[in-house]
């Protein structure tokens, strides 16, 4: 088996690995980088220029895994796209939203190549999709070569999958993005109990050590207490959250807190459109698959309002105390969370509470890294504000802790581990710990664009 990491940098970026197994040419994910724009945000497709891809595996519907799929498929009409039934339901809405954002960025920032694909390109995808229910093996054939492909639940977000590929006596396992613990809305990953030859693993949390006294519930309690404290002090709260996954998890946490009288019911809650729209998809997915513990009744109970109806005065302050649960989770420029952060950050009564991963190069990552009272440039709005609001990160990540992930990789007893989807320090932690604990394992930390035999 041979691979090329098509991500342009050794970072999280645009997840996409080219893999040759038998006669099959396969892509593992087809993402778009959140920190770049235009063609730069795409994986390095030039490296496989002219190759006819047989199979594209989409592990889940975050844009860093699926964002460039309609662009790539324009010249790959023979390819089949394998994804879970829930991801199949969600994918069009995520990609359509991406077209809307790219169209906006073309106008506002002059990115001439945007949008990189159209609504009709997204519709075209549908006829290429082969649904892969979890734990059901599908056999595929090409020119006398045969592979078995099995998707497994990866936790993380609705529909997220880890993928096993078997060819003759060789086996390869791709983690996708994975979380083993249960969330309030979703059960944790269920990996196979077997030995595999090669594991290609995400490494997102490799640079994060967990406190010994950490528990998911205690972190939720800390978040709820901080929201309560801020509201009691007359401030508003912004929780930037990925529309897919984090937003619904946070809404369920707020719902539980209100039910248990830990938070007041009279403060309006605003959410951005994509996160609300996805709840409709969850309802459709749940009817068929019963895959997620989130009902639209939660939105009704919380009286959630669309962000479009939120009002700010001339001084850019909210006209009433509010809780904002808005995408993007990383405050990507001109998104609802970015605009609201610019409105809230100047007042010490307010709080901006991060609940997921923030790429250090995005405005969210930059804001987290900056000192209180320093001034922060919201470049896209041409506004500079002093950071006076309370800013904190809560560890409600949708990714596995590094120790859990390492243990689960070891449980597959691999000969080779390929590191992917993480910053340098994160990969280094996995590298060092695998060498230390299982010195016989071959570790591959692929140089972007280089062939690796695995
Ligand atoms: Zn993800
Ligand atoms: Zn990811």
Coordinates of C-alpha atoms in Angstrom, one line a residue, residues 178-181 191 201-212 214 395 397-410 419 424-434 437:
X178 CA -12.7 10.3 16.7
X179 CA -14.1 10.6 20.3
X180 CA -14.4 7.6 22.5
X181 CA -16.4 9.2 25.4
X191 CA -13.8 0.5 17.0
X201 CA -4.7 8.3 12.9
X202 CA -5.7 11.9 13.6
X203 CA -3.5 13.6 16.2
X204 CA -5.5 16.8 17.0
X205 CA -5.2 16.7 20.8
X206 CA -1.6 15.5 20.9
X207 CA -0.5 18.9 22.2
X208 CA -3.0 18.9 25.0
X209 CA -2.4 17.3 28.4
X210 CA -5.5 16.6 30.4
X211 CA -5.8 17.5 34.1
X212 CA -6.0 14.5 36.4
X214 CA -10.9 16.4 34.6
X395 CA -12.5 21.6 27.3
X397 CA -13.7 19.0 22.6
X398 CA -15.2 16.5 20.1
X399 CA -11.8 14.8 19.8
X400 CA -10.3 12.0 21.9
X401 CA -7.7 12.8 24.6
X402 CA -4.3 11.8 23.4
X403 CA -3.9 9.1 26.1
X404 CA -7.3 7.5 25.1
X405 CA -6.4 7.6 21.4
X406 CA -3.0 6.1 21.9
X407 CA -4.5 3.2 24.0
X408 CA -7.1 2.5 21.3
X409 CA -4.4 2.6 18.5
X410 CA -2.4 0.1 20.5
X419 CA 0.2 10.4 11.8
X424 CA 3.6 19.6 14.7
X425 CA 3.7 19.4 18.5
X426 CA 0.7 17.1 18.5
X427 CA 2.3 14.7 16.0
X428 CA 5.6 14.9 18.0
X429 CA 3.8 13.8 21.2
X430 CA 2.4 10.7 19.4
X431 CA 5.7 10.0 17.8
X432 CA 7.6 10.1 21.1
X433 CA 5.0 8.1 23.0
X434 CA 4.7 5.4 20.4
X437 CA 5.8 2.5 24.7

